[in-house]
Amino acid sequence: MLAEIITIGDELLIGQVIDTNSAFIAKQLNKIGVSVYQITSVQDDKEHILKALKDAESNVDVIILTGGLGPTKDDITKKTIAEYFGDTLVRNEAVLKNIEAIWSGHVSGLLLQVNKDQALVPSKAKVLMNRLGTAPGMWMEKGEKTFISLPGVPHEMQALVENEVIPKVKGKYNCPFILHKTLLVYGLGESALAERIEVWEDTLPKNIKLAYLPSLGKMRLRLSAKGFEEADLRINVDAEIAKVIPLIKNEFFGLEDEDGSVEVVIANRLTKIGKTLAMAESCTGGKIAEQFTSHPGASSYFKGGVVTYSTQSKINILGISKDLVEEHSVVSKEVVEAMAKNALDLFQSDFAVATTGNAGPSKGDSDAEIGTVHIAIATKNEVYSEKFMLGNQRVKVIDKAVNKALEMLLKEIFKN
Amino acid sequence: MLAEIITIGDELLIGQVIDTNSAFIAKQLNKIGVSVYQITSVQDDKEHILKALKDAESNVDVIILTGGLGPTKDDITKKTIAEYFGDTLVRNEAVLKNIEAIWSGHVSGLLLQVNKDQALVPSKAKVLMNRLGTAPGMWMEKGEKTFISLPGVPHEMQALVENEVIPKVKGKYNCPFILHKTLLVYGLGESALAERIEVWEDTLPKNIKLAYLPSLGKMRLRLSAKGFEEADLRINVDAEIAKVIPLIKNEFFGLEDEDGSVEVVIANRLTKIGKTLAMAESCTGGKIAEQFTSHPGASSYFKGGVVTYSTQSKINILGISKDLVEEHSVVSKEVVEAMAKNALDLFQSDFAVATTGNAGPSKGDSDAEIGTVHIAIATKNEVYSEKFMLGNQRVKVIDKAVNKALEMLLKEIFKN
């Protein structure tokens, strides 16, 4: 069972928009055992879309298109699909009713002709009703092959994938089961890790694939298996994980949550042990807080944070003493440890993490070299910090500092 | 001048990693007038990569591959390229020296065989030296066509694109100039906007393309033009912008910064008028602060923020009265306005924005319906707020709340 995802839109090809739709669709297809053979992003151009459809039809069973279904003039997908199927566009009354309902609920003003035209669909298409927007999804078949066209607006596309596409694909095809498990590893480079686990890796069964996923100071190791017997797959993959963990026992910090990452592992642990977290961020600018609060359930362990970007706010809000800042500079071990300690007190939390540094491109309230970041952890019993040099590219300095902070937090929380 | 980007890696096709590399490369190529014809993501599989190379060669002039060049066993790109060119891998001494230098600077321990093997490159390849990592970039030619292979680690890939690929492509090909300008529009849906500007749109010159980019409550309108005379393009595009602005004069909020977005327009305005910003976030969890601090120069206008996630922290840190919370609930007009006002005072800023709401999936410290978000703006003269219902999907509620907060801030700041 193979699928191809075709995303349509010039905005992707000029780099203005990052294609997040494909990753979402791929993840959902994977869960029901459909492998994505290829993801192809093409221009808003009829000939190019026709060519992409033809190529995809020769390679895979299911073709999913997204984008190019809005009401405006830059849309082209629908006409192109009709041409590909030698079909014509006809008005679908159910779609028109849905458009009218959405319009009357959200918009003051008359229904426009361009919106009415969204009710035109190829006569052979089964409509996938889009309750969140005016562009309908479409399901078309050609022998054993299925073509699915979805709007490009992410939340509309996502609802259609979850509610319509996945159940229908499962119903039509006999899908195998695909299992991924991902290990979080800290403190070993890619090649050192590879050498450490080489003997184990060489003995992996053929149906289990291993991948190394390094990213800004953290490493993920992914095992993937595929088959029709889910229980067997789980047993086999778990057996391999049980073999590899002893080889990396000081560097292994848990299995990544199915949809999550390090912060989810931390969050789950905090919830389990009934402890709370707070933070004081300077150079990371709220990004650590945002990592935690983007996941549901944060209110059970996350007390809050301060983004004390200016020196004055570190003094006023966190109660860092002016003398301490003047003596050691705002980017220092002493200041970051006071920030963590005071955040712990301010929010009455069990753990606190703090960051201060200079992410560049120019120097801020301190003379610290660009890329210097101090990160501290405070608990009820102790405060400690580490200093990092994280390069001179602003966005990367921030992202690496966030990763390092999460790594220190992970290690602290798993000590307890 | 056409290019294709081929990204290699199973992690893309199972949806574990979002392909941000392609957008970066596409943006850089666009700046020098190279249009990206297609972006193709393929599996770590030799036959599939060979097929993608062949297809790309028949469609475009420049083919850029990323991924699959690391030191571990899941790598395959280099061998496949050698096979495609009927070439063999040979040791490159300069690459080996670079690997040794990186190794001795960053790693304690002996150089491993897998790292030494990274110095193997096809004999016909020109090496693009990767100063940030051990996997070399490669430049190969076949007649007029150019094949470029880059590591998949984003910061290594980015440095090679900026320092090696772009200058070399410009040197080899006679590239046209591509100009994009993007207008930020708030308060009109896609179809209403289309109707409003229809007459203008129909008279656009053939070499200027228009695209509508709607996203969670904001809209961007992009004009793109291409030609060999940069000065003429700028004059023509600016003339069209001058024509369309009067048609949307109440909804137009500025041109998007080349690499930025709404928050950059706000940041530039604040810096220009010498005013400062602070924020108190509850349901947005630090994401508004993070939007501003991810861009350089934030310290000149951004005073800081608090993420008062728990009710207790709103009382302790922001000084919201307990009575106010009990009388009106923590998700209310009264509380969000007090948050904004108190953040303004706490950080001594000129503007403050505050959010409180329930992003779901379960109800938190209030009985407010999931999706309810109050957003307030405070200035030295006034405080006001709006209430929004933003649906029931957590991540979207947060993102929409961030967009709404930025929209309110934008309108407030451009009033002054």
Short mmCIF file of C-alpha atoms in Angstrom, two decimals, chain B:
data_model
loop_
_atom_site.label_atom_id
_atom_site.label_comp_id
_atom_site.label_asym_id
_atom_site.label_seq_id
_atom_site.Cartn_x
_atom_site.Cartn_y
_atom_site.Cartn_z
CA MET B 1 16.26 28.91 -15.25
CA LEU B 2 14.56 26.09 -13.36
CA ALA B 3 15.59 24.09 -10.33
CA GLU B 4 14.30 21.04 -8.50
CA ILE B 5 14.92 20.29 -4.85
CA ILE B 6 15.07 16.63 -3.88
CA THR B 7 14.97 15.92 -0.16
CA ILE B 8 15.95 12.44 0.93
CA GLY B 9 14.86 10.78 4.14
CA ASP B 10 12.27 8.37 5.47
CA GLU B 11 11.67 10.76 8.40
CA LEU B 12 10.00 13.17 5.95
CA LEU B 13 7.76 10.49 4.48
CA ILE B 14 6.51 9.22 7.82
CA GLY B 15 5.77 12.79 8.91
CA GLN B 16 8.25 12.79 11.79
CA VAL B 17 10.17 15.76 10.46
CA ILE B 18 8.73 18.76 8.62
CA ASP B 19 10.76 19.68 5.55
CA THR B 20 12.00 23.18 6.35
CA ASN B 21 15.15 22.79 4.22
CA SER B 22 13.25 23.05 0.94
CA ALA B 23 11.61 26.35 1.85
CA PHE B 24 15.00 27.79 2.81
CA ILE B 25 16.65 26.67 -0.43
CA ALA B 26 13.68 27.80 -2.53
CA LYS B 27 13.78 31.26 -0.99
CA GLN B 28 17.50 31.65 -1.65
CA LEU B 29 17.18 30.43 -5.25
CA ASN B 30 14.26 32.78 -5.85
CA LYS B 31 16.32 35.76 -4.74
CA ILE B 32 18.76 35.13 -7.60
CA GLY B 33 16.01 34.53 -10.15
CA VAL B 34 15.99 30.74 -10.21
CA SER B 35 12.45 29.35 -10.16
CA VAL B 36 11.87 26.14 -8.29
CA TYR B 37 9.87 23.89 -10.60
CA GLN B 38 9.28 21.11 -8.10
CA ILE B 39 10.16 19.89 -4.61
CA THR B 40 10.32 16.11 -4.30
CA SER B 41 10.76 14.17 -1.06
CA VAL B 42 11.86 10.57 -1.54
CA GLN B 43 12.72 7.57 0.60
CA ASP B 44 16.24 6.46 1.58
CA ASP B 45 16.16 4.04 -1.31
CA LYS B 46 18.65 3.77 -4.16
CA GLU B 47 16.22 3.00 -6.98
CA HIS B 48 13.87 5.76 -5.91
CA ILE B 49 16.67 8.35 -5.73
CA LEU B 50 17.95 7.29 -9.17
CA LYS B 51 14.45 7.71 -10.61
CA ALA B 52 14.06 11.14 -9.00
CA LEU B 53 17.43 12.25 -10.41
CA LYS B 54 16.47 11.12 -13.89
CA ASP B 55 13.08 12.86 -13.79
CA ALA B 56 14.64 16.04 -12.46
CA GLU B 57 17.37 16.03 -15.12
CA SER B 58 14.71 15.98 -17.84
CA ASN B 59 12.81 18.95 -16.35
CA VAL B 60 15.26 21.45 -14.88
CA ASP B 61 18.74 22.97 -15.06
CA VAL B 62 19.83 22.73 -11.44
CA ILE B 63 19.10 19.79 -9.14
CA ILE B 64 19.74 20.21 -5.42
CA LEU B 65 19.67 17.17 -3.16
CA THR B 66 19.69 17.34 0.62
CA GLY B 67 19.90 14.62 3.23
CA GLY B 68 21.39 11.20 3.45
CA LEU B 69 25.02 12.31 3.86
CA GLY B 70 25.64 11.65 7.57
CA PRO B 71 28.14 9.14 8.93
CA THR B 72 25.68 6.38 9.81
CA LYS B 73 24.31 3.32 8.11
CA ASP B 74 21.06 4.82 6.96
CA ASP B 75 22.96 6.96 4.46
CA ILE B 76 22.80 6.22 0.80
CA THR B 77 22.90 9.44 -1.21
CA LYS B 78 26.63 9.50 -1.98
CA LYS B 79 26.80 5.97 -3.37
CA THR B 80 23.69 6.60 -5.43
CA ILE B 81 25.08 9.78 -6.96
CA ALA B 82 28.31 7.98 -7.85
CA GLU B 83 26.26 5.27 -9.55
CA TYR B 84 24.14 7.84 -11.41
CA PHE B 85 27.30 9.43 -12.82
CA GLY B 86 29.02 6.08 -13.48
CA ASP B 87 31.68 7.26 -11.08
CA THR B 88 33.59 5.82 -8.12
CA LEU B 89 34.16 7.18 -4.63
CA VAL B 90 37.69 8.39 -3.87
CA ARG B 91 39.21 9.84 -0.72
CA ASN B 92 39.45 13.64 -0.74
CA GLU B 93 42.35 14.83 1.43
CA ALA B 94 40.98 18.35 1.98
CA VAL B 95 37.71 16.90 3.24
CA LEU B 96 39.59 14.51 5.51
CA LYS B 97 41.57 17.44 6.97
CA ASN B 98 38.33 19.35 7.58
CA ILE B 99 36.83 16.30 9.31
CA GLU B 100 39.93 15.96 11.49
CA ALA B 101 39.84 19.67 12.37
CA ILE B 102 36.17 19.55 13.35
CA TRP B 103 36.76 16.36 15.28
CA SER B 104 39.68 17.69 17.31
CA GLY B 105 37.81 20.92 18.06
CA HIS B 106 34.54 19.39 19.25
CA VAL B 107 34.93 15.78 20.17
CA SER B 108 37.00 14.00 22.77
CA GLY B 109 38.01 10.63 21.43
CA LEU B 110 39.52 9.08 18.34
CA LEU B 111 38.29 9.71 14.82
CA LEU B 112 36.09 6.78 13.88
CA GLN B 113 36.19 4.87 10.60
CA VAL B 114 32.66 6.01 9.74
CA ASN B 115 33.84 9.61 9.99
CA LYS B 116 36.93 8.98 7.88
CA ASP B 117 34.64 7.47 5.25
CA GLN B 118 32.86 10.80 4.97
CA ALA B 119 35.95 11.99 3.07
CA LEU B 120 35.00 9.66 0.20
CA VAL B 121 33.44 11.61 -2.68
CA PRO B 122 32.74 10.81 -6.36
CA SER B 123 35.94 11.45 -8.35
CA LYS B 124 34.16 13.90 -10.69
CA ALA B 125 32.68 15.98 -7.84
CA LYS B 126 33.86 19.44 -6.91
CA VAL B 127 33.75 19.56 -3.11
CA LEU B 128 31.74 22.29 -1.35
CA MET B 129 33.57 22.42 1.96
CA ASN B 130 31.29 22.10 4.99
CA ARG B 131 32.99 24.03 7.80
CA LEU B 132 30.22 23.21 10.28
CA GLY B 133 30.08 19.46 9.95
CA THR B 134 31.78 16.37 8.62
CA ALA B 135 29.57 15.67 5.57
CA PRO B 136 30.87 17.51 2.47
CA GLY B 137 28.70 19.22 -0.10
CA MET B 138 29.26 18.17 -3.73
CA TRP B 139 28.88 19.92 -7.10
CA MET B 140 28.72 17.79 -10.25
CA GLU B 141 28.04 18.74 -13.85
CA LYS B 142 26.55 16.90 -16.82
CA GLY B 143 26.55 19.18 -19.85
CA GLU B 144 24.61 22.29 -18.92
CA LYS B 145 22.93 20.59 -15.96
CA THR B 146 24.24 20.93 -12.42
CA PHE B 147 23.70 18.47 -9.57
CA ILE B 148 24.39 19.70 -6.04
CA SER B 149 24.31 17.43 -3.01
CA LEU B 150 24.11 18.94 0.49
CA PRO B 151 23.93 17.54 4.02
CA GLY B 152 20.46 17.46 5.58
CA VAL B 153 21.40 19.09 8.92
CA PRO B 154 19.73 22.48 8.50
CA HIS B 155 22.48 24.84 9.69
CA GLU B 156 25.16 23.01 7.70
CA MET B 157 22.96 23.02 4.60
CA GLN B 158 22.14 26.72 5.05
CA ALA B 159 25.76 27.81 5.36
CA LEU B 160 26.67 25.85 2.21
CA VAL B 161 23.75 27.32 0.25
CA GLU B 162 24.64 30.88 1.24
CA ASN B 163 28.41 30.63 0.90
CA GLU B 164 28.88 28.16 -1.94
CA VAL B 165 25.77 27.23 -3.90
CA ILE B 166 24.27 30.67 -4.54
CA PRO B 167 27.51 32.37 -5.68
CA LYS B 168 28.40 29.41 -7.92
CA VAL B 169 24.94 29.19 -9.54
CA LYS B 170 24.98 32.94 -10.19
CA GLY B 171 28.42 32.59 -11.75
CA LYS B 172 27.45 29.74 -14.05
CA TYR B 173 23.99 30.81 -15.27
CA ASN B 174 22.51 34.06 -16.54
CA CYS B 175 19.74 34.42 -13.96
CA PRO B 176 16.70 36.70 -14.28
CA PHE B 177 15.47 38.74 -11.34
CA ILE B 178 12.40 37.65 -9.36
CA LEU B 179 10.60 40.18 -7.22
CA HIS B 180 7.96 39.36 -4.60
CA LYS B 181 6.06 41.90 -2.56
CA THR B 182 3.47 40.83 -0.01
CA LEU B 183 0.67 42.96 1.43
CA LEU B 184 -0.72 42.28 4.90
CA VAL B 185 -4.52 42.48 4.93
CA TYR B 186 -6.80 42.11 7.94
CA GLY B 187 -10.56 42.05 8.19
CA LEU B 188 -11.62 40.69 4.79
CA GLY B 189 -12.22 37.08 3.84
CA GLU B 190 -10.58 35.64 0.74
CA SER B 191 -13.65 35.93 -1.48
CA ALA B 192 -14.70 39.39 -0.30
CA LEU B 193 -11.15 40.59 -0.93
CA ALA B 194 -11.18 38.97 -4.37
CA GLU B 195 -14.39 40.73 -5.27
CA ARG B 196 -13.15 44.07 -3.97
CA ILE B 197 -10.00 44.01 -6.11
CA GLU B 198 -11.37 42.10 -9.11
CA VAL B 199 -11.19 44.93 -11.63
CA TRP B 200 -7.63 45.76 -10.66
CA GLU B 201 -6.63 42.10 -10.71
CA ASP B 202 -8.02 41.65 -14.24
CA THR B 203 -5.79 44.46 -15.54
CA LEU B 204 -2.54 43.17 -14.01
CA PRO B 205 0.27 42.93 -16.58
CA LYS B 206 1.05 39.38 -17.71
CA ASN B 207 4.44 39.23 -15.97
CA ILE B 208 2.95 40.04 -12.54
CA LYS B 209 1.26 37.14 -10.76
CA LEU B 210 -1.10 37.56 -7.81
CA ALA B 211 -1.69 35.01 -5.02
CA TYR B 212 -4.02 34.97 -2.00
CA LEU B 213 -2.46 33.48 1.13
CA PRO B 214 -5.07 33.09 3.89
CA SER B 215 -3.93 31.80 7.28
CA LEU B 216 -5.82 31.56 10.59
CA GLY B 217 -7.47 34.97 10.52
CA LYS B 218 -4.87 36.91 8.57
CA MET B 219 -4.51 37.29 4.83
CA ARG B 220 -1.50 37.99 2.68
CA LEU B 221 -1.66 39.11 -0.93
CA ARG B 222 1.50 38.40 -2.90
CA LEU B 223 2.59 40.01 -6.17
CA SER B 224 5.39 38.26 -8.05
CA ALA B 225 7.22 39.51 -11.12
CA LYS B 226 10.12 38.15 -13.13
CA GLY B 227 12.47 39.72 -15.68
CA PHE B 228 16.00 40.76 -16.48
CA GLU B 229 15.60 44.45 -15.57
CA GLU B 230 15.32 44.73 -11.80
CA ALA B 231 14.64 48.48 -11.82
CA ASP B 232 11.72 48.10 -14.25
CA LEU B 233 10.23 45.27 -12.22
CA ARG B 234 10.34 47.35 -9.05
CA ILE B 235 8.67 50.30 -10.80
CA ASN B 236 5.95 48.11 -12.26
CA VAL B 237 5.18 46.20 -9.07
CA ASP B 238 5.20 49.37 -6.96
CA ALA B 239 2.81 50.98 -9.44
CA GLU B 240 0.38 48.07 -9.05
CA ILE B 241 0.64 48.24 -5.26
CA ALA B 242 -0.11 51.97 -5.42
CA LYS B 243 -3.25 51.13 -7.38
CA VAL B 244 -4.53 48.41 -5.08
CA ILE B 245 -3.93 50.08 -1.70
CA PRO B 246 -6.76 52.63 -2.11
CA LEU B 247 -9.16 49.73 -2.72
CA ILE B 248 -8.33 48.18 0.67
CA LYS B 249 -7.32 51.25 2.59
CA ASN B 250 -8.98 50.24 5.88
CA GLU B 251 -7.76 46.65 5.69
CA PHE B 252 -4.16 47.16 4.53
CA PHE B 253 -1.52 47.17 7.29
CA GLY B 254 1.76 47.31 5.48
CA LEU B 255 4.11 45.32 3.35
CA GLU B 256 5.49 42.18 4.83
CA ASP B 257 9.15 42.34 5.63
CA GLU B 258 11.22 40.28 3.20
CA ASP B 259 11.88 37.51 5.71
CA GLY B 260 9.33 38.45 8.29
CA SER B 261 5.70 38.79 9.06
CA VAL B 262 3.22 40.75 11.16
CA GLU B 263 5.42 40.85 14.23
CA VAL B 264 8.26 42.30 12.15
CA VAL B 265 5.97 45.08 10.89
CA ILE B 266 5.03 45.80 14.52
CA ALA B 267 8.65 45.63 15.67
CA ASN B 268 9.83 48.01 12.94
CA ARG B 269 7.08 50.48 13.78
CA LEU B 270 7.82 50.37 17.53
CA THR B 271 11.53 50.89 16.92
CA LYS B 272 10.78 53.77 14.59
CA ILE B 273 8.50 55.59 17.04
CA GLY B 274 10.70 54.73 20.04
CA LYS B 275 8.00 52.89 22.00
CA THR B 276 8.14 49.68 24.01
CA LEU B 277 6.05 46.55 24.40
CA ALA B 278 5.28 44.05 27.16
CA MET B 279 2.84 41.19 27.50
CA ALA B 280 0.96 39.02 29.95
CA GLU B 281 0.06 35.67 28.45
CA SER B 282 -2.11 32.93 29.77
CA CYS B 283 -3.57 30.65 27.11
CA THR B 284 -0.97 31.69 24.48
CA GLY B 285 1.68 30.36 26.86
CA GLY B 286 4.67 32.49 25.79
CA LYS B 287 4.07 32.24 22.06
CA ILE B 288 3.50 35.96 21.54
CA ALA B 289 6.77 36.76 23.32
CA GLU B 290 8.51 34.08 21.30
CA GLN B 291 7.27 35.59 18.00
CA PHE B 292 8.94 38.89 18.81
CA THR B 293 12.15 37.57 20.36
CA SER B 294 12.85 35.18 17.49
CA HIS B 295 13.81 38.22 15.38
CA PRO B 296 16.98 40.26 15.95
CA GLY B 297 16.73 43.69 17.54
CA ALA B 298 13.97 42.77 20.00
CA SER B 299 15.86 44.25 22.93
CA SER B 300 15.32 47.75 21.55
CA TYR B 301 11.52 47.65 22.09
CA PHE B 302 10.61 44.44 23.93
CA LYS B 303 10.58 44.90 27.71
CA GLY B 304 9.46 41.40 28.58
CA GLY B 305 6.46 39.29 29.42
CA VAL B 306 4.92 37.01 31.96
CA VAL B 307 3.35 33.66 31.28
CA THR B 308 0.85 33.52 34.13
CA TYR B 309 -0.61 30.15 33.35
CA SER B 310 -2.11 29.39 36.75
CA THR B 311 -4.64 31.63 38.45
CA GLN B 312 -2.35 31.86 41.47
CA SER B 313 0.45 33.32 39.35
CA LYS B 314 -1.93 35.94 37.92
CA ILE B 315 -2.61 37.02 41.49
CA ASN B 316 0.96 36.79 42.82
CA ILE B 317 2.94 38.12 39.89
CA LEU B 318 0.57 40.37 38.00
CA GLY B 319 -1.23 41.56 41.11
CA ILE B 320 -4.69 40.70 39.80
CA SER B 321 -7.07 40.85 42.73
CA LYS B 322 -8.50 37.59 43.96
CA ASP B 323 -11.92 39.21 44.23
CA LEU B 324 -11.88 40.23 40.59
CA VAL B 325 -11.12 36.64 39.56
CA GLU B 326 -13.82 35.24 41.81
CA GLU B 327 -16.42 37.74 40.66
CA HIS B 328 -15.81 37.51 36.91
CA SER B 329 -13.85 34.22 36.45
CA VAL B 330 -10.28 34.03 35.24
CA VAL B 331 -11.39 33.97 31.59
CA SER B 332 -13.15 37.34 31.42
CA LYS B 333 -12.99 40.83 30.01
CA GLU B 334 -12.27 42.25 33.47
CA VAL B 335 -9.34 39.93 34.19
CA VAL B 336 -7.69 40.26 30.76
CA GLU B 337 -7.90 44.05 30.93
CA ALA B 338 -6.37 44.04 34.41
CA MET B 339 -3.61 41.74 33.11
CA ALA B 340 -2.77 44.13 30.27
CA LYS B 341 -2.87 47.18 32.52
CA ASN B 342 -0.71 45.56 35.19
CA ALA B 343 1.79 44.23 32.65
CA LEU B 344 2.13 47.76 31.30
CA ASP B 345 2.88 49.02 34.82
CA LEU B 346 5.11 46.11 35.79
CA PHE B 347 7.34 46.41 32.73
CA GLN B 348 6.96 50.19 32.39
CA SER B 349 6.15 49.80 28.70
CA ASP B 350 4.14 51.96 26.28
CA PHE B 351 1.96 49.13 25.03
CA ALA B 352 0.94 45.84 26.58
CA VAL B 353 -1.08 42.93 25.27
CA ALA B 354 -2.70 40.23 27.41
CA THR B 355 -4.48 36.95 26.73
CA THR B 356 -6.61 34.67 28.84
CA GLY B 357 -8.71 31.83 27.59
CA ASN B 358 -9.36 28.17 27.46
CA ALA B 359 -7.53 26.36 24.66
CA GLY B 360 -8.84 22.95 25.68
CA PRO B 361 -9.09 20.02 25.42
CA SER B 362 -10.41 20.14 29.00
CA LYS B 363 -11.57 23.10 31.03
CA GLY B 364 -8.92 24.67 33.26
CA ASP B 365 -9.27 27.16 36.08
CA SER B 366 -12.52 28.54 34.65
CA ASP B 367 -15.84 27.34 33.33
CA ALA B 368 -15.40 29.18 30.05
CA GLU B 369 -16.32 27.19 26.99
CA ILE B 370 -13.33 25.68 25.15
CA GLY B 371 -12.09 28.11 22.53
CA THR B 372 -13.08 31.25 24.46
CA VAL B 373 -10.22 33.76 24.42
CA HIS B 374 -10.17 37.34 25.71
CA ILE B 375 -7.41 39.62 24.42
CA ALA B 376 -6.67 43.07 25.80
CA ILE B 377 -4.51 45.99 24.75
CA ALA B 378 -3.29 48.56 27.25
CA THR B 379 -1.69 51.91 26.50
CA LYS B 380 -0.87 54.78 28.82
CA ASN B 381 -4.34 56.21 28.03
CA GLU B 382 -6.71 53.29 27.74
CA VAL B 383 -7.40 49.60 28.10
CA TYR B 384 -9.79 47.64 25.92
CA SER B 385 -10.41 44.03 24.99
CA GLU B 386 -12.19 41.72 22.61
CA LYS B 387 -13.68 38.29 23.09
CA PHE B 388 -13.16 35.55 20.50
CA MET B 389 -14.48 32.03 20.00
CA LEU B 390 -11.66 30.16 18.30
CA GLY B 391 -12.88 26.60 17.92
CA ASN B 392 -11.98 23.49 19.87
CA GLN B 393 -8.61 22.40 18.57
CA ARG B 394 -5.95 23.36 21.10
CA VAL B 395 -3.04 24.19 18.80
CA LYS B 396 -5.30 26.18 16.48
CA VAL B 397 -6.92 28.07 19.34
CA ILE B 398 -3.45 29.12 20.50
CA ASP B 399 -2.26 30.08 17.00
CA LYS B 400 -5.42 32.01 16.21
CA ALA B 401 -5.21 33.82 19.56
CA VAL B 402 -1.61 34.81 18.75
CA ASN B 403 -2.72 36.11 15.33
CA LYS B 404 -5.63 38.03 16.82
CA ALA B 405 -3.37 39.56 19.48
CA LEU B 406 -0.89 40.63 16.78
CA GLU B 407 -3.72 42.06 14.70
CA MET B 408 -5.04 44.13 17.64
CA LEU B 409 -1.53 45.32 18.43
CA LEU B 410 -0.90 46.24 14.81
CA LYS B 411 -4.09 48.30 14.65
CA GLU B 412 -3.32 50.02 17.96
CA ILE B 413 0.25 50.85 17.03
CA PHE B 414 -0.65 52.25 13.62
CA LYS B 415 -3.29 54.50 15.23
CA ASN B 416 -0.52 56.47 16.90
#
